[in-house]
mmCIF file of C-alpha atoms in Angstrom:
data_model
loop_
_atom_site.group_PDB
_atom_site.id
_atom_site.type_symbol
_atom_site.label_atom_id
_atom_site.label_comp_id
_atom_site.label_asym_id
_atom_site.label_seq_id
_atom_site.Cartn_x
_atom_site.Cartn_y
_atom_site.Cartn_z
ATOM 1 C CA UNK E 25 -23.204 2.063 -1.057
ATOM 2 C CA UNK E 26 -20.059 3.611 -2.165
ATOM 3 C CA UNK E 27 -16.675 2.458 -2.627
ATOM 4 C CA UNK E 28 -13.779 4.096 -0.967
ATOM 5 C CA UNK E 29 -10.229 4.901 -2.932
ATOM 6 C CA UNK E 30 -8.003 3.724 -0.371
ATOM 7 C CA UNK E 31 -4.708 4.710 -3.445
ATOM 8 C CA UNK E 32 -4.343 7.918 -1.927
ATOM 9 C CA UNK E 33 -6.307 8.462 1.589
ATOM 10 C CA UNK E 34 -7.024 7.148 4.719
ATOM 11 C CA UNK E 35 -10.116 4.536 5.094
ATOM 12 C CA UNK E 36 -14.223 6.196 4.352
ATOM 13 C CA UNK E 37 -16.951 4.606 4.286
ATOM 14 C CA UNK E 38 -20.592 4.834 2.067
ATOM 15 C CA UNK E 39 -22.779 3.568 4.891
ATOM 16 C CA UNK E 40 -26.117 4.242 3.680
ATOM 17 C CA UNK E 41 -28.577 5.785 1.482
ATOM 18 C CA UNK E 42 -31.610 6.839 3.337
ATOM 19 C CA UNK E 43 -34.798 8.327 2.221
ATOM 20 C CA UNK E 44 -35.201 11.998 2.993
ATOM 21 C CA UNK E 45 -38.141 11.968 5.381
ATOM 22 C CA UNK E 46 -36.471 9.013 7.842
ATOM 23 C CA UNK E 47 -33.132 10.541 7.572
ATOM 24 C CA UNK E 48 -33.558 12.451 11.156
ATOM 25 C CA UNK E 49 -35.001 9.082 12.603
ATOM 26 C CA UNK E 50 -32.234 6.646 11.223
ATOM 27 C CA UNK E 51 -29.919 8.868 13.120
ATOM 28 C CA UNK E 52 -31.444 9.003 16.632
ATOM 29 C CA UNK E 53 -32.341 5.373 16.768
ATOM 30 C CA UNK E 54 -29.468 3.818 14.382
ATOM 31 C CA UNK E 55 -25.934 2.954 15.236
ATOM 32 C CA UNK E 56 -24.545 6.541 14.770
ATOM 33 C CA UNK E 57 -27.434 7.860 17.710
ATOM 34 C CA UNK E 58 -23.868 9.222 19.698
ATOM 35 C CA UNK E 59 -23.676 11.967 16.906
ATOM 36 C CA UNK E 60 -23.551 15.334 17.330
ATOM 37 C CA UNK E 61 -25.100 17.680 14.117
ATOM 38 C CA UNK E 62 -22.669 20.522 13.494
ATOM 39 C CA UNK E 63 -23.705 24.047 13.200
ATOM 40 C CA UNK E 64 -22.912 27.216 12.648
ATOM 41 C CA UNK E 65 -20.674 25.840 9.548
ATOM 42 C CA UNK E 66 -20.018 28.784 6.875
ATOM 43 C CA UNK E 67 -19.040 27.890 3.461
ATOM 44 C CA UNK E 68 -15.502 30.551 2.299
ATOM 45 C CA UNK E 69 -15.151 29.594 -1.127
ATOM 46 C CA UNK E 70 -16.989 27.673 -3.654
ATOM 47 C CA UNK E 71 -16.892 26.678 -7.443
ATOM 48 C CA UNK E 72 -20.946 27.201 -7.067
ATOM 49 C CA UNK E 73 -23.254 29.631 -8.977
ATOM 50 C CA UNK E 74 -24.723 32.772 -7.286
ATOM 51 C CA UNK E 75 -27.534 33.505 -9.664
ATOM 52 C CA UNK E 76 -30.500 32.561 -7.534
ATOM 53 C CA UNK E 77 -31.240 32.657 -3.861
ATOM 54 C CA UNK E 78 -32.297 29.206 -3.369
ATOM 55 C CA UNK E 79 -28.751 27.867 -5.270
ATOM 56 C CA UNK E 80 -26.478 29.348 -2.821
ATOM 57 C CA UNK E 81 -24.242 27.318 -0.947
ATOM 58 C CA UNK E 82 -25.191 28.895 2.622
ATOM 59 C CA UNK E 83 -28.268 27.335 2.169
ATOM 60 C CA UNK E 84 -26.915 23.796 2.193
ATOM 61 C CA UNK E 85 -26.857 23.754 6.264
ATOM 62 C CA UNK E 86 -30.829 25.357 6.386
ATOM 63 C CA UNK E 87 -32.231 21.676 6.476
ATOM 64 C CA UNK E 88 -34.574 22.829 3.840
ATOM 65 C CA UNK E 89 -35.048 20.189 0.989
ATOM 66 C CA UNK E 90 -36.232 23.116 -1.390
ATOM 67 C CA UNK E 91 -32.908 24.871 -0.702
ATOM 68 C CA UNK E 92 -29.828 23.886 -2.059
ATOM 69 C CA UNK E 93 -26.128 24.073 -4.212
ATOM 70 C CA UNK E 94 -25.575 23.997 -7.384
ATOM 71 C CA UNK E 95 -22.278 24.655 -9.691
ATOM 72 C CA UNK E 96 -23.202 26.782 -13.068
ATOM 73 C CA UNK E 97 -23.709 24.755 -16.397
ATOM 74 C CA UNK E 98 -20.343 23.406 -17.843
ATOM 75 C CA UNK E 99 -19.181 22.744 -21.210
ATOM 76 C CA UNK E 100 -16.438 20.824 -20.269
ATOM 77 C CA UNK E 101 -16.616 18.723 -17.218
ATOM 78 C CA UNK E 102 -13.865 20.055 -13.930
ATOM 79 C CA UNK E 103 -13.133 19.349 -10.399
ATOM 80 C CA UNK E 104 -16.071 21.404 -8.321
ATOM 81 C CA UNK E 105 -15.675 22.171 -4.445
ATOM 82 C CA UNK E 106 -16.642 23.997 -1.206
ATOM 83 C CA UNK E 107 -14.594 25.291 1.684
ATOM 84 C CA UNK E 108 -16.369 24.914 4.687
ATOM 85 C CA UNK E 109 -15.516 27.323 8.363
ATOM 86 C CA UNK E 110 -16.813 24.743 11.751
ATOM 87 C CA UNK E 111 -16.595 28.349 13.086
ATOM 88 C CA UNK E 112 -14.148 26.105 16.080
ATOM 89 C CA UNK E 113 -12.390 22.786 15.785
ATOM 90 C CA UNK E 114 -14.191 19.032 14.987
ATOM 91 C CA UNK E 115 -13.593 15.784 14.115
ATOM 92 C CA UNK E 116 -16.151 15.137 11.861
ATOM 93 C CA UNK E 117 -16.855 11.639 11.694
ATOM 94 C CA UNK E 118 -20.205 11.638 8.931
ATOM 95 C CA UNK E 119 -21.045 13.671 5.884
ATOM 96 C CA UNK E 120 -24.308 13.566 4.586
ATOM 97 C CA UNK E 121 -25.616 15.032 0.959
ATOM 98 C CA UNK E 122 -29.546 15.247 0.225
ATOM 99 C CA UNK E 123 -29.737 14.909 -4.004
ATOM 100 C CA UNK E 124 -32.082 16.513 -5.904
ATOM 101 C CA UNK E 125 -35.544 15.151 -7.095
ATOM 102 C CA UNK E 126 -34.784 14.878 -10.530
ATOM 103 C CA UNK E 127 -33.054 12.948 -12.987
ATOM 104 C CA UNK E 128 -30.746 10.140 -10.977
ATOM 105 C CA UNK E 129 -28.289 10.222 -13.534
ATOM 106 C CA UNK E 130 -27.433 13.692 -13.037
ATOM 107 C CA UNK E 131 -25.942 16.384 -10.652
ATOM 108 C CA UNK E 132 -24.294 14.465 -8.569
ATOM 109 C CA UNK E 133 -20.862 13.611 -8.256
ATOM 110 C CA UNK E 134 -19.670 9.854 -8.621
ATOM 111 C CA UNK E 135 -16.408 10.834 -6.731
ATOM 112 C CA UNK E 136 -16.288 12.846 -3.074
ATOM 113 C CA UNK E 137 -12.726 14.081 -1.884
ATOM 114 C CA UNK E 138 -12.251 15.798 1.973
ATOM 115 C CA UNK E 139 -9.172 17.493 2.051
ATOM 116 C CA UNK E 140 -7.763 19.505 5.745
ATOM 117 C CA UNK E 141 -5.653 22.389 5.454
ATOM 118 C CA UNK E 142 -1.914 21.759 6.263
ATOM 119 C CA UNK E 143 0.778 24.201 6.416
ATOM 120 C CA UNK E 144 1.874 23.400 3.276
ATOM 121 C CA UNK E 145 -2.003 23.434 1.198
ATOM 122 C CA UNK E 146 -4.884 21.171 1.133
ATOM 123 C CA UNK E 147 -4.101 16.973 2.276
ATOM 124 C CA UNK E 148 -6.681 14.739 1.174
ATOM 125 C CA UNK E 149 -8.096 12.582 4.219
ATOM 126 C CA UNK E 150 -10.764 10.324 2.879
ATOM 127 C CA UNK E 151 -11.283 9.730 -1.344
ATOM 128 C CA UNK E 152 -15.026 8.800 -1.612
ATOM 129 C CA UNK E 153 -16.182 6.523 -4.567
ATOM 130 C CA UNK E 154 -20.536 7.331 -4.219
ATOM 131 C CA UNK E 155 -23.327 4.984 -5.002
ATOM 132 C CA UNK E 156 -25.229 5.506 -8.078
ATOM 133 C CA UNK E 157 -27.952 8.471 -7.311
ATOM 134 C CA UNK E 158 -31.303 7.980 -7.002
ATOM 135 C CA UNK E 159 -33.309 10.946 -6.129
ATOM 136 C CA UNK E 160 -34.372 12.373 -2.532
ATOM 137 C CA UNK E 161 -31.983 10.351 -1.165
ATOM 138 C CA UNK E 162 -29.967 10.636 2.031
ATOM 139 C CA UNK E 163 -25.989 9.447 0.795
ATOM 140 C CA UNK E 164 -24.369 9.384 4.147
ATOM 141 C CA UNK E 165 -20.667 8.804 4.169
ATOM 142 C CA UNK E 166 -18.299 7.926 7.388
ATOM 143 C CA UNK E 167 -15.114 9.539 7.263
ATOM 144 C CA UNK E 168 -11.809 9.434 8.808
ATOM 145 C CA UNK E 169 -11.703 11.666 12.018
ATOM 146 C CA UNK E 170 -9.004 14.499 11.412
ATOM 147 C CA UNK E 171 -9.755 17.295 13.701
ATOM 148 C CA UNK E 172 -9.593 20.786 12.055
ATOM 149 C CA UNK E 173 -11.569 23.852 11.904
ATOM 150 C CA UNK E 174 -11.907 23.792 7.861
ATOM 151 C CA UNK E 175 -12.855 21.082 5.183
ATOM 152 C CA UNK E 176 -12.424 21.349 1.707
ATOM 153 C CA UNK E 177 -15.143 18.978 -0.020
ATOM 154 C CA UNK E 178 -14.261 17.845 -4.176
ATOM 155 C CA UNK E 179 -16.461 16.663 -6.233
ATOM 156 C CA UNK E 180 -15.008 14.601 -9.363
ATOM 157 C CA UNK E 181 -16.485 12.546 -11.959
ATOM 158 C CA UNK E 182 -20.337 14.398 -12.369
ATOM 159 C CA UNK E 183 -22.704 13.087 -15.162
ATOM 160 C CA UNK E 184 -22.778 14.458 -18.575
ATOM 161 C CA UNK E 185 -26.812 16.025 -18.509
ATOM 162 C CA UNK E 186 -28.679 14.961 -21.599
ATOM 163 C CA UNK E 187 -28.508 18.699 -22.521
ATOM 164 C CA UNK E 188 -24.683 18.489 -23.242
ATOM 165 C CA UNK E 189 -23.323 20.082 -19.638
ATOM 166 C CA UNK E 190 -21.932 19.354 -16.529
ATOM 167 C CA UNK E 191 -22.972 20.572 -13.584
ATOM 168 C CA UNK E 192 -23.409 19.823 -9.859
ATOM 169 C CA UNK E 193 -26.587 19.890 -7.588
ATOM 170 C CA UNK E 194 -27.504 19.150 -4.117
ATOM 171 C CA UNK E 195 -30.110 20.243 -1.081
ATOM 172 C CA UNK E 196 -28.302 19.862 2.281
ATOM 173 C CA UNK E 197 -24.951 19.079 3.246
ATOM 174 C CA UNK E 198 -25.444 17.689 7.291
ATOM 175 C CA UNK E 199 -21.462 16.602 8.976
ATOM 176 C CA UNK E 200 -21.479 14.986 12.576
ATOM 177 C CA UNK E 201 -19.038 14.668 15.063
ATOM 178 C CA UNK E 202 -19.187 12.032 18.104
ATOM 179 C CA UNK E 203 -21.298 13.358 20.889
ATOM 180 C CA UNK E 204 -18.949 14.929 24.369
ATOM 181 C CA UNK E 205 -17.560 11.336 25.523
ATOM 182 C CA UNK E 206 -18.195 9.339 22.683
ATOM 183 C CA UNK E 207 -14.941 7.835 21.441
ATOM 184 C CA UNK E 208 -14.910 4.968 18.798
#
């Protein structure tokens, strides 16, 4: 389970870390079953690499676990991120990453930042501290409602590789909102 930074935003929460193929299941039958999945989510902007099809950050909402993000291989380690279009407004009230099947101590980031657009720039909302990794695993996060029709998701404090570089990788990227009449 994660630890949340509560220095400089509101309350999140790590609530669980679920194998990959009961991840749907957990969901329907668990305490969260009033969630909605969003869709239609489009990411704008993205530290990420390009280079292959299958590492492109569109495919992080295409439920496939052999699809995925990943940021290009860094000699000095940096702040990565996506900006993610609902396409209308939410209150998304649970992020969920699927890691990679590979080594646990790499790719993935041991500090999550959501950030809302404001007038003014980006306000952070919710400062993350994740579990360690441990691979084909569900890390499913609950975070402070703000409705808004964009997210901007950081990613701080990713492993050094045994190669000598930094970089980021993930499959899927799934954020709920509370199903029509669902209020907590």
């Amino acid at each position: 389970m994660g630890q949340v930074d509560h220095s400089s935003a509101t309350s999140a929460s790590a609530v669980s870390s679920l194998r990959a193929p009961d991840s749907d299941l957990a969901l329907q039958t668990g305490p969260n079953a009033a969630l909605r999945l969003l869709r239609n989510c489009v990411v704008t902007n993205s530290s990420g690499c390009h280079r292959y099809g299958y590492w492109n950050e569109q495919a992080l909402f295409d439920g496939s676990p052999r699809t995925g993000w990943c940021t290009p291989s860094r000699k000095v380690r940096r702040v990565e991120f996506l900006e993610i279009d609902f396409g209308r407004t939410a209150a998304v009230c649970t992020m969920r990453l699927l890691s990679r099947t590979i080594n646990p101590k790499a790719g993935f980031p041991g500090l999550v930042r959501i950030l809302v657009p404001r007038d003014t720039g980006w306000e952070e909302t919710a400062a993350i501290r994740t579990a360690p990794n441990d691979t084909d695993v569900w890390h499913q996060y609950e975070v402070p409602r703000a409705p808004t029709t964009r997210w901007r998701i950081e990613f701080d404090e990713i492993a050094l590789r045994p190669e000598g570089k930094y970089f980021l990788q993930f499959m899927c990227l799934e954020l709920y909102e509370a199903a029509q009449g669902v209020s907590s």
